[in-house]
Amino acid sequence: MVGLSCKSVLVTGATGFVGSHLAHNLAKRGHQVRALVRNKEKAKPLKEAGIELRKGDIVCSSDVEAAAEGVQAIYHIAALYRSARHPDRIYRKINVEGTRNVLEAAEKYGVERLIHCSTIGVHGDIKSIPADENAPYDPGDVYQRSKLEGEILVQKAIDRGFPATIFRPVAVYGPGDLRLLKLFKNIYSGRFRMFGSGQSFYHLVYIDDLVEGIILCGERPEAVGRTYILAGPRYTTISELTNLVAEAVGSKKSAGRLLLTPLKFAAKVCEEVCKPFNIEPPLYSRRLDFFYKNRAFKSTRAHQELGYTPRVDLPEGLSLTASWYFDQGFLICKRPDRGKGQGSGHEGKAEKWLSKAR
């Protein structure tokens, strides 16, 4: 089977952080890109880049079928991520049944390849460091469990001969990312406190490196039927990571450490209070995984079989991310030499950008 070069492709989740970068990159490489989107207003940057928009929802099988008809490859990125205000059934509806809809449409129309985004979260808290694709499944929350269920659906399709590839990304960051914004803000403002020892492992991948890996999964014939972990050049400890963020934003290091157990209790209380009102709690249990669960991996299989070679190391990537936060006004510059991020005028810009990103 030849690589999928300059073909017609569908991207789900194309208005999200990873999906938008992927869709734009595919379009630049000459692919005819179609995006399944719920909100065409939010998808304007995609349309301006020449990407065809198909309005629809991943949970509606007829919408997915209409979007999949006529394409040669599908990059399935859409998912419900770590939001604590949604009940478990919503996670399953999007991450499991949405994946089922994509698979059924792909099989119906004889799509040449499906590239499915899973998560390294299916491995849970890693016991043997660094872990590879053969590490045991151990999902620790509803997001990870639902992603594992979706991955298993794809694996079953592979087992019956359908041409699909599964990739499991580590935590993704870079310009355009908002999930690490709170960490950057707290460190920049001096409010960040380390809970626990700070010696747990964490693994990141810069967005450009991840997109390159995803496209290799879609274009290399060796990828068919395979599962790959896509990670950055190295893992690090939470302590080192926060120190690197502090350097990137020009701030002081963490001012101290606090006990983790009281924070876990407070998180459970927040969840119980907020969930009945469909309110995103300011603190929830899954967010605390950051402080004590080990996530350290290797991408040896992807490197050997696909030539995947992540190039952006943490100091460079975190610096680029910090610069973007300053430029967008998410971090308000305290020093004149910071440049674009200086001044309160960027606060309105940040709020406007956040409202579009939601």
mmCIF file of C-alpha atoms in Angstrom:
data_model
loop_
_atom_site.group_PDB
_atom_site.id
_atom_site.type_symbol
_atom_site.label_atom_id
_atom_site.label_comp_id
_atom_site.label_asym_id
_atom_site.label_seq_id
_atom_site.Cartn_x
_atom_site.Cartn_y
_atom_site.Cartn_z
ATOM 1 C CA MET A 1 0.000 0.000 0.000
ATOM 2 C CA VAL A 2 1.443 3.361 -0.992
ATOM 3 C CA GLY A 3 1.645 6.364 1.297
ATOM 4 C CA LEU A 4 -1.273 8.750 1.329
ATOM 5 C CA SER A 5 0.343 11.696 -0.428
ATOM 6 C CA CYS A 6 -1.794 14.604 -1.660
ATOM 7 C CA LYS A 7 -5.051 12.750 -1.110
ATOM 8 C CA SER A 8 -8.502 13.707 0.098
ATOM 9 C CA VAL A 9 -8.622 13.492 3.891
ATOM 10 C CA LEU A 10 -11.115 14.130 6.672
ATOM 11 C CA VAL A 11 -10.021 15.506 10.040
ATOM 12 C CA THR A 12 -12.339 15.262 13.041
ATOM 13 C CA GLY A 13 -11.698 17.610 15.961
ATOM 14 C CA ALA A 14 -10.182 20.130 13.544
ATOM 15 C CA THR A 15 -11.074 23.160 15.665
ATOM 16 C CA GLY A 16 -9.159 21.803 18.654
ATOM 17 C CA PHE A 17 -5.493 22.363 19.435
ATOM 18 C CA VAL A 18 -4.052 19.231 17.828
ATOM 19 C CA GLY A 19 -6.703 18.907 15.117
ATOM 20 C CA SER A 20 -6.309 22.483 13.887
ATOM 21 C CA HIS A 21 -2.531 22.214 13.625
ATOM 22 C CA LEU A 22 -2.891 18.898 11.826
ATOM 23 C CA ALA A 23 -5.520 20.173 9.357
ATOM 24 C CA HIS A 24 -3.482 23.266 8.461
ATOM 25 C CA ASN A 25 -0.318 21.193 8.036
ATOM 26 C CA LEU A 26 -2.032 18.661 5.796
ATOM 27 C CA ALA A 27 -3.452 21.472 3.653
ATOM 28 C CA LYS A 28 0.013 23.035 3.288
ATOM 29 C CA ARG A 29 1.325 19.669 2.084
ATOM 30 C CA GLY A 30 -1.179 19.613 -0.738
ATOM 31 C CA HIS A 31 -3.883 17.397 0.707
ATOM 32 C CA GLN A 32 -7.521 18.176 0.020
ATOM 33 C CA VAL A 33 -8.647 18.580 3.614
ATOM 34 C CA ARG A 34 -12.198 18.334 4.872
ATOM 35 C CA ALA A 35 -13.141 19.079 8.483
ATOM 36 C CA LEU A 36 -16.172 17.901 10.432
ATOM 37 C CA VAL A 37 -17.087 20.862 12.659
ATOM 38 C CA ARG A 38 -19.932 21.719 14.972
ATOM 39 C CA ASN A 39 -19.383 25.478 14.878
ATOM 40 C CA LYS A 40 -18.561 27.048 11.511
ATOM 41 C CA GLU A 41 -17.884 30.405 13.141
ATOM 42 C CA LYS A 42 -15.146 28.844 15.257
ATOM 43 C CA ALA A 43 -13.839 27.103 12.139
ATOM 44 C CA LYS A 44 -13.304 30.295 10.106
ATOM 45 C CA PRO A 45 -9.479 30.000 10.199
ATOM 46 C CA LEU A 46 -9.832 26.558 8.622
ATOM 47 C CA LYS A 47 -12.026 27.869 5.822
ATOM 48 C CA GLU A 48 -9.601 30.737 5.192
ATOM 49 C CA ALA A 49 -6.845 28.125 4.752
ATOM 50 C CA GLY A 50 -8.847 26.427 1.996
ATOM 51 C CA ILE A 51 -10.144 23.597 4.162
ATOM 52 C CA GLU A 52 -13.636 22.346 3.305
ATOM 53 C CA LEU A 53 -16.052 22.538 6.226
ATOM 54 C CA ARG A 54 -18.784 19.980 6.840
ATOM 55 C CA LYS A 55 -21.125 20.943 9.676
ATOM 56 C CA GLY A 56 -21.956 18.053 11.944
ATOM 57 C CA ASP A 57 -21.345 16.254 15.207
ATOM 58 C CA ILE A 58 -19.182 13.203 15.807
ATOM 59 C CA VAL A 59 -21.989 11.604 17.845
ATOM 60 C CA CYS A 60 -24.403 11.725 14.880
ATOM 61 C CA SER A 61 -23.729 8.789 12.551
ATOM 62 C CA SER A 62 -25.388 10.451 9.538
ATOM 63 C CA ASP A 63 -23.214 13.559 9.979
ATOM 64 C CA VAL A 64 -20.084 11.430 10.108
ATOM 65 C CA GLU A 65 -21.138 9.391 7.068
ATOM 66 C CA ALA A 66 -21.781 12.531 5.028
ATOM 67 C CA ALA A 67 -18.367 13.921 5.945
ATOM 68 C CA ALA A 68 -16.543 10.636 5.248
ATOM 69 C CA GLU A 69 -18.011 9.968 1.809
ATOM 70 C CA GLY A 70 -15.388 10.335 -0.892
ATOM 71 C CA VAL A 71 -12.283 10.762 1.283
ATOM 72 C CA GLN A 72 -9.307 8.436 1.171
ATOM 73 C CA ALA A 73 -8.110 8.841 4.750
ATOM 74 C CA ILE A 74 -9.596 9.908 8.080
ATOM 75 C CA TYR A 75 -7.622 11.418 10.931
ATOM 76 C CA HIS A 76 -9.861 10.910 13.945
ATOM 77 C CA ILE A 77 -8.756 13.452 16.559
ATOM 78 C CA ALA A 78 -12.093 14.536 18.098
ATOM 79 C CA ALA A 79 -12.587 13.645 21.764
ATOM 80 C CA LEU A 80 -13.913 14.945 25.035
ATOM 81 C CA TYR A 81 -10.885 15.696 27.172
ATOM 82 C CA ARG A 82 -10.514 16.194 30.930
ATOM 83 C CA SER A 83 -13.598 18.130 31.905
ATOM 84 C CA ALA A 84 -15.024 17.334 35.337
ATOM 85 C CA ARG A 85 -18.453 18.870 34.779
ATOM 86 C CA HIS A 86 -19.603 16.209 32.301
ATOM 87 C CA PRO A 87 -21.183 12.932 33.457
ATOM 88 C CA ASP A 88 -19.479 9.685 32.484
ATOM 89 C CA ARG A 89 -22.079 8.909 29.802
ATOM 90 C CA ILE A 90 -21.006 11.978 27.803
ATOM 91 C CA TYR A 91 -17.429 10.709 27.718
ATOM 92 C CA ARG A 92 -18.628 7.378 26.370
ATOM 93 C CA LYS A 93 -20.964 9.033 23.882
ATOM 94 C CA ILE A 94 -18.139 11.076 22.325
ATOM 95 C CA ASN A 95 -15.015 8.989 22.842
ATOM 96 C CA VAL A 96 -16.537 5.546 22.286
ATOM 97 C CA GLU A 97 -19.707 5.913 20.219
ATOM 98 C CA GLY A 98 -18.167 8.779 18.228
ATOM 99 C CA THR A 99 -15.257 6.490 17.342
ATOM 100 C CA ARG A 100 -17.719 3.743 16.407
ATOM 101 C CA ASN A 101 -19.453 6.175 14.028
ATOM 102 C CA VAL A 102 -16.141 7.052 12.382
ATOM 103 C CA LEU A 103 -15.192 3.385 12.005
ATOM 104 C CA GLU A 104 -18.525 2.419 10.492
ATOM 105 C CA ALA A 105 -18.397 5.299 8.012
ATOM 106 C CA ALA A 106 -14.805 4.468 7.082
ATOM 107 C CA GLU A 107 -15.653 0.831 6.475
ATOM 108 C CA LYS A 108 -18.825 1.699 4.551
ATOM 109 C CA TYR A 109 -16.959 3.890 2.078
ATOM 110 C CA GLY A 110 -13.795 1.812 1.863
ATOM 111 C CA VAL A 111 -11.525 4.501 3.285
ATOM 112 C CA GLU A 112 -7.892 3.611 2.559
ATOM 113 C CA ARG A 113 -6.690 4.392 6.063
ATOM 114 C CA LEU A 114 -7.957 5.527 9.446
ATOM 115 C CA ILE A 115 -5.526 7.217 11.826
ATOM 116 C CA HIS A 116 -6.959 7.143 15.333
ATOM 117 C CA CYS A 117 -5.850 9.337 18.233
ATOM 118 C CA SER A 118 -5.822 7.486 21.553
ATOM 119 C CA THR A 119 -3.811 8.590 24.620
ATOM 120 C CA ILE A 120 -0.915 7.342 26.722
ATOM 121 C CA GLY A 121 -3.428 7.643 29.563
ATOM 122 C CA VAL A 122 -4.611 4.125 28.704
ATOM 123 C CA HIS A 123 -1.449 2.942 30.513
ATOM 124 C CA GLY A 124 -2.288 4.898 33.675
ATOM 125 C CA ASP A 125 0.358 5.354 36.369
ATOM 126 C CA ILE A 126 3.519 3.845 34.873
ATOM 127 C CA LYS A 127 5.338 1.287 36.996
ATOM 128 C CA SER A 128 8.195 0.359 34.627
ATOM 129 C CA ILE A 129 9.959 3.482 33.333
ATOM 130 C CA PRO A 130 10.081 4.300 30.485
ATOM 131 C CA ALA A 131 7.048 2.449 29.139
ATOM 132 C CA ASP A 132 6.428 1.351 25.564
ATOM 133 C CA GLU A 133 3.344 0.246 23.629
ATOM 134 C CA ASN A 134 3.345 -3.135 25.392
ATOM 135 C CA ALA A 135 2.880 -1.666 28.859
ATOM 136 C CA PRO A 136 -0.282 -3.002 30.565
ATOM 137 C CA TYR A 137 -3.536 -1.086 30.341
ATOM 138 C CA ASP A 138 -4.385 0.709 33.565
ATOM 139 C CA PRO A 139 -6.724 3.655 32.882
ATOM 140 C CA GLY A 140 -7.336 5.727 35.991
ATOM 141 C CA ASP A 141 -10.368 7.869 35.157
ATOM 142 C CA VAL A 142 -13.396 8.060 32.886
ATOM 143 C CA TYR A 143 -11.509 9.923 30.160
ATOM 144 C CA GLN A 144 -8.800 7.269 29.992
ATOM 145 C CA ARG A 145 -11.302 4.413 30.205
ATOM 146 C CA SER A 146 -13.422 5.835 27.396
ATOM 147 C CA LYS A 147 -10.349 6.412 25.221
ATOM 148 C CA LEU A 148 -9.290 2.821 25.838
ATOM 149 C CA GLU A 149 -12.734 1.588 24.799
ATOM 150 C CA GLY A 150 -12.467 3.636 21.611
ATOM 151 C CA GLU A 151 -8.991 2.292 20.926
ATOM 152 C CA ILE A 152 -10.201 -1.285 21.397
ATOM 153 C CA LEU A 153 -12.917 -0.699 18.788
ATOM 154 C CA VAL A 154 -10.243 0.369 16.307
ATOM 155 C CA GLN A 155 -8.023 -2.572 17.217
ATOM 156 C CA LYS A 156 -10.906 -4.971 16.563
ATOM 157 C CA ALA A 157 -11.342 -3.386 13.120
ATOM 158 C CA ILE A 158 -7.604 -3.866 12.494
ATOM 159 C CA ASP A 159 -7.905 -7.511 13.535
ATOM 160 C CA ARG A 160 -10.565 -8.079 10.891
ATOM 161 C CA GLY A 161 -8.361 -6.510 8.231
ATOM 162 C CA PHE A 162 -9.302 -2.829 8.205
ATOM 163 C CA PRO A 163 -6.330 -0.506 7.433
ATOM 164 C CA ALA A 164 -6.010 1.618 10.557
ATOM 165 C CA THR A 165 -3.253 3.020 12.744
ATOM 166 C CA ILE A 166 -3.490 3.973 16.426
ATOM 167 C CA PHE A 167 -1.263 6.571 18.018
ATOM 168 C CA ARG A 168 -1.000 7.423 21.705
ATOM 169 C CA PRO A 169 0.321 10.944 22.299
ATOM 170 C CA VAL A 170 1.816 12.111 25.563
ATOM 171 C CA ALA A 171 0.780 15.538 26.909
ATOM 172 C CA VAL A 172 0.837 18.054 24.049
ATOM 173 C CA TYR A 173 1.996 21.657 24.354
ATOM 174 C CA GLY A 174 3.068 24.629 22.267
ATOM 175 C CA PRO A 175 1.648 27.881 20.859
ATOM 176 C CA GLY A 176 -2.137 27.590 20.767
ATOM 177 C CA ASP A 177 -2.336 25.302 23.806
ATOM 178 C CA LEU A 178 -4.478 26.401 26.739
ATOM 179 C CA ARG A 179 -4.237 23.340 28.982
ATOM 180 C CA LEU A 180 -0.862 24.399 30.407
ATOM 181 C CA LEU A 181 -1.849 28.055 30.664
ATOM 182 C CA LYS A 182 -2.897 27.789 34.318
ATOM 183 C CA LEU A 183 0.470 26.252 35.235
ATOM 184 C CA PHE A 184 2.320 29.053 33.419
ATOM 185 C CA LYS A 185 0.117 31.701 35.052
ATOM 186 C CA ASN A 186 0.583 30.345 38.551
ATOM 187 C CA ILE A 187 4.340 30.091 38.166
ATOM 188 C CA TYR A 188 4.591 33.536 36.574
ATOM 189 C CA SER A 189 2.531 35.142 39.344
ATOM 190 C CA GLY A 190 4.399 33.339 42.121
ATOM 191 C CA ARG A 191 1.264 31.477 43.270
ATOM 192 C CA PHE A 192 2.449 28.019 42.286
ATOM 193 C CA ARG A 193 3.073 25.533 45.088
ATOM 194 C CA MET A 194 4.407 22.021 44.657
ATOM 195 C CA PHE A 195 2.172 19.322 46.116
ATOM 196 C CA GLY A 196 4.099 16.202 47.014
ATOM 197 C CA SER A 197 7.743 15.477 46.277
ATOM 198 C CA GLY A 198 7.862 16.787 42.719
ATOM 199 C CA GLN A 199 9.818 13.685 41.677
ATOM 200 C CA SER A 200 7.065 12.018 39.653
ATOM 201 C CA PHE A 201 7.753 11.820 35.935
ATOM 202 C CA TYR A 202 5.949 13.770 33.217
ATOM 203 C CA HIS A 203 6.296 13.579 29.449
ATOM 204 C CA LEU A 204 5.445 16.258 26.899
ATOM 205 C CA VAL A 205 5.556 16.504 23.122
ATOM 206 C CA TYR A 206 5.735 19.781 21.204
ATOM 207 C CA ILE A 207 2.826 20.286 18.804
ATOM 208 C CA ASP A 208 4.974 20.417 15.633
ATOM 209 C CA ASP A 209 6.687 17.151 16.538
ATOM 210 C CA LEU A 210 3.366 15.466 17.273
ATOM 211 C CA VAL A 211 1.801 16.603 13.987
ATOM 212 C CA GLU A 212 4.801 15.264 12.091
ATOM 213 C CA GLY A 213 4.345 11.930 13.855
ATOM 214 C CA ILE A 214 0.618 11.816 13.077
ATOM 215 C CA ILE A 215 1.257 12.459 9.394
ATOM 216 C CA LEU A 216 3.889 9.713 9.331
ATOM 217 C CA CYS A 217 1.197 7.400 10.736
ATOM 218 C CA GLY A 218 -1.011 8.392 7.805
ATOM 219 C CA GLU A 219 1.562 8.253 5.038
ATOM 220 C CA ARG A 220 3.950 5.411 5.843
ATOM 221 C CA PRO A 221 2.736 1.970 4.685
ATOM 222 C CA GLU A 222 4.547 0.377 7.638
ATOM 223 C CA ALA A 223 2.087 2.065 9.983
ATOM 224 C CA VAL A 224 -0.959 0.075 8.881
ATOM 225 C CA GLY A 225 -2.205 -2.143 11.697
ATOM 226 C CA ARG A 226 0.279 -0.737 14.187
ATOM 227 C CA THR A 227 0.063 1.256 17.443
ATOM 228 C CA TYR A 228 2.599 3.960 18.289
ATOM 229 C CA ILE A 229 3.474 6.127 21.258
ATOM 230 C CA LEU A 230 4.355 9.631 20.079
ATOM 231 C CA ALA A 231 6.401 11.441 22.724
ATOM 232 C CA GLY A 232 8.901 14.277 23.002
ATOM 233 C CA PRO A 233 12.686 13.775 23.144
ATOM 234 C CA ARG A 234 12.696 13.091 26.890
ATOM 235 C CA TYR A 235 10.613 12.889 30.032
ATOM 236 C CA THR A 236 11.309 14.954 33.131
ATOM 237 C CA THR A 237 10.301 15.317 36.763
ATOM 238 C CA ILE A 238 7.528 17.677 37.809
ATOM 239 C CA SER A 239 10.126 19.640 39.764
ATOM 240 C CA GLU A 240 12.372 20.129 36.733
ATOM 241 C CA LEU A 241 9.396 20.957 34.518
ATOM 242 C CA THR A 242 8.173 23.717 36.802
ATOM 243 C CA ASN A 243 11.699 25.112 37.065
ATOM 244 C CA LEU A 244 11.937 25.179 33.261
ATOM 245 C CA VAL A 245 8.585 26.974 33.029
ATOM 246 C CA ALA A 246 9.832 29.505 35.581
ATOM 247 C CA GLU A 247 12.888 30.140 33.411
ATOM 248 C CA ALA A 248 10.717 30.466 30.309
ATOM 249 C CA VAL A 249 8.514 33.150 31.868
ATOM 250 C CA GLY A 250 11.335 34.877 33.753
ATOM 251 C CA SER A 251 9.900 34.148 37.182
ATOM 252 C CA LYS A 252 11.086 32.690 40.462
ATOM 253 C CA LYS A 253 10.929 28.987 41.190
ATOM 254 C CA SER A 254 8.267 27.383 43.387
ATOM 255 C CA ALA A 255 8.054 28.982 46.805
ATOM 256 C CA GLY A 256 7.504 25.734 48.681
ATOM 257 C CA ARG A 257 5.850 22.340 48.974
ATOM 258 C CA LEU A 258 2.535 21.299 50.478
ATOM 259 C CA LEU A 259 0.970 17.958 51.390
ATOM 260 C CA LEU A 260 -0.933 16.245 48.589
ATOM 261 C CA THR A 261 -3.535 14.372 50.673
ATOM 262 C CA PRO A 262 -5.536 17.473 51.797
ATOM 263 C CA LEU A 263 -5.617 18.675 48.186
ATOM 264 C CA LYS A 264 -7.079 15.351 47.039
ATOM 265 C CA PHE A 265 -9.835 15.682 49.650
ATOM 266 C CA ALA A 266 -10.587 19.255 48.586
ATOM 267 C CA ALA A 267 -10.768 18.166 44.947
ATOM 268 C CA LYS A 268 -13.369 15.509 45.699
ATOM 269 C CA VAL A 269 -15.483 18.038 47.594
ATOM 270 C CA CYS A 270 -15.283 20.507 44.681
ATOM 271 C CA GLU A 271 -16.404 17.844 42.244
ATOM 272 C CA GLU A 272 -19.351 16.771 44.386
ATOM 273 C CA VAL A 273 -20.547 20.361 44.794
ATOM 274 C CA CYS A 274 -20.121 21.483 41.169
ATOM 275 C CA LYS A 275 -21.105 18.440 39.116
ATOM 276 C CA PRO A 276 -24.904 18.534 39.791
ATOM 277 C CA PHE A 277 -24.950 22.124 38.482
ATOM 278 C CA ASN A 278 -22.898 21.290 35.350
ATOM 279 C CA ILE A 279 -20.191 23.681 36.565
ATOM 280 C CA GLU A 280 -16.520 23.039 35.868
ATOM 281 C CA PRO A 281 -14.952 22.777 39.357
ATOM 282 C CA PRO A 282 -11.892 24.934 40.029
ATOM 283 C CA LEU A 283 -10.157 21.818 41.343
ATOM 284 C CA TYR A 284 -10.786 18.163 40.542
ATOM 285 C CA SER A 285 -9.151 14.816 41.124
ATOM 286 C CA ARG A 286 -7.938 14.122 37.588
ATOM 287 C CA ARG A 287 -5.989 17.376 37.560
ATOM 288 C CA LEU A 288 -3.998 16.188 40.569
ATOM 289 C CA ASP A 289 -2.575 13.284 38.556
ATOM 290 C CA PHE A 290 -0.002 15.838 37.422
ATOM 291 C CA PHE A 291 1.632 15.831 40.856
ATOM 292 C CA TYR A 292 1.941 12.140 41.658
ATOM 293 C CA LYS A 293 1.374 9.800 38.708
ATOM 294 C CA ASN A 294 4.348 8.691 36.606
ATOM 295 C CA ARG A 295 4.128 9.265 32.863
ATOM 296 C CA ALA A 296 7.394 8.428 31.129
ATOM 297 C CA PHE A 297 7.544 6.767 27.721
ATOM 298 C CA LYS A 298 9.694 5.932 24.734
ATOM 299 C CA SER A 299 8.883 6.253 21.034
ATOM 300 C CA THR A 300 11.387 3.656 19.868
ATOM 301 C CA ARG A 301 8.874 1.784 17.715
ATOM 302 C CA ALA A 302 7.754 4.962 15.917
ATOM 303 C CA HIS A 303 11.379 5.966 15.360
ATOM 304 C CA GLN A 304 12.454 2.584 13.999
ATOM 305 C CA GLU A 305 9.418 1.915 11.811
ATOM 306 C CA LEU A 306 8.378 5.415 10.723
ATOM 307 C CA GLY A 307 11.463 7.577 11.205
ATOM 308 C CA TYR A 308 9.703 9.642 13.876
ATOM 309 C CA THR A 309 12.307 11.937 15.444
ATOM 310 C CA PRO A 310 11.000 14.683 17.771
ATOM 311 C CA ARG A 311 13.269 17.708 17.567
ATOM 312 C CA VAL A 312 11.954 20.297 20.028
ATOM 313 C CA ASP A 313 13.330 19.804 23.540
ATOM 314 C CA LEU A 314 11.637 21.211 26.623
ATOM 315 C CA PRO A 315 13.599 24.481 27.147
ATOM 316 C CA GLU A 316 13.001 25.561 23.552
ATOM 317 C CA GLY A 317 9.392 24.403 23.433
ATOM 318 C CA LEU A 318 8.454 25.975 26.764
ATOM 319 C CA SER A 319 10.112 29.235 25.725
ATOM 320 C CA LEU A 320 8.125 29.308 22.471
ATOM 321 C CA THR A 321 4.935 28.560 24.400
ATOM 322 C CA ALA A 322 5.647 31.303 26.946
ATOM 323 C CA SER A 323 6.317 33.808 24.163
ATOM 324 C CA TRP A 324 2.961 32.954 22.605
ATOM 325 C CA TYR A 325 1.193 33.417 25.946
ATOM 326 C CA PHE A 326 2.817 36.847 26.297
ATOM 327 C CA ASP A 327 1.976 37.801 22.727
ATOM 328 C CA GLN A 328 -1.668 36.826 23.214
ATOM 329 C CA GLY A 329 -1.866 38.725 26.480
ATOM 330 C CA PHE A 330 -2.540 35.656 28.606
ATOM 331 C CA LEU A 331 0.531 36.626 30.614
ATOM 332 C CA ILE A 332 0.816 40.364 31.183
ATOM 333 C CA CYS A 333 4.405 41.502 30.985
ATOM 334 C CA LYS A 334 5.962 42.986 34.112
ATOM 335 C CA ARG A 335 9.149 44.136 32.377
ATOM 336 C CA PRO A 336 9.551 46.495 29.409
ATOM 337 C CA ASP A 337 11.942 44.134 27.619
ATOM 338 C CA ARG A 338 9.252 41.466 27.302
ATOM 339 C CA GLY A 339 7.844 43.252 24.264
ATOM 340 C CA LYS A 340 4.402 42.470 22.884
ATOM 341 C CA GLY A 341 2.930 41.060 26.065
ATOM 342 C CA GLN A 342 3.331 44.359 27.941
ATOM 343 C CA GLY A 343 0.404 46.412 29.062
ATOM 344 C CA SER A 344 -3.258 45.923 29.835
ATOM 345 C CA GLY A 345 -4.331 46.309 26.215
ATOM 346 C CA HIS A 346 -3.629 42.648 25.641
ATOM 347 C CA GLU A 347 -6.116 41.547 28.301
ATOM 348 C CA GLY A 348 -9.066 42.202 25.979
ATOM 349 C CA LYS A 349 -7.268 40.366 23.198
ATOM 350 C CA ALA A 350 -6.782 37.369 25.455
ATOM 351 C CA GLU A 351 -10.420 37.267 26.495
ATOM 352 C CA LYS A 352 -11.504 37.484 22.848
ATOM 353 C CA TRP A 353 -9.163 34.634 21.878
ATOM 354 C CA LEU A 354 -10.318 32.475 24.780
ATOM 355 C CA SER A 355 -13.981 32.954 23.865
ATOM 356 C CA LYS A 356 -13.241 31.766 20.306
ATOM 357 C CA ALA A 357 -11.242 28.793 21.561
ATOM 358 C CA ARG A 358 -13.990 27.445 23.809
#
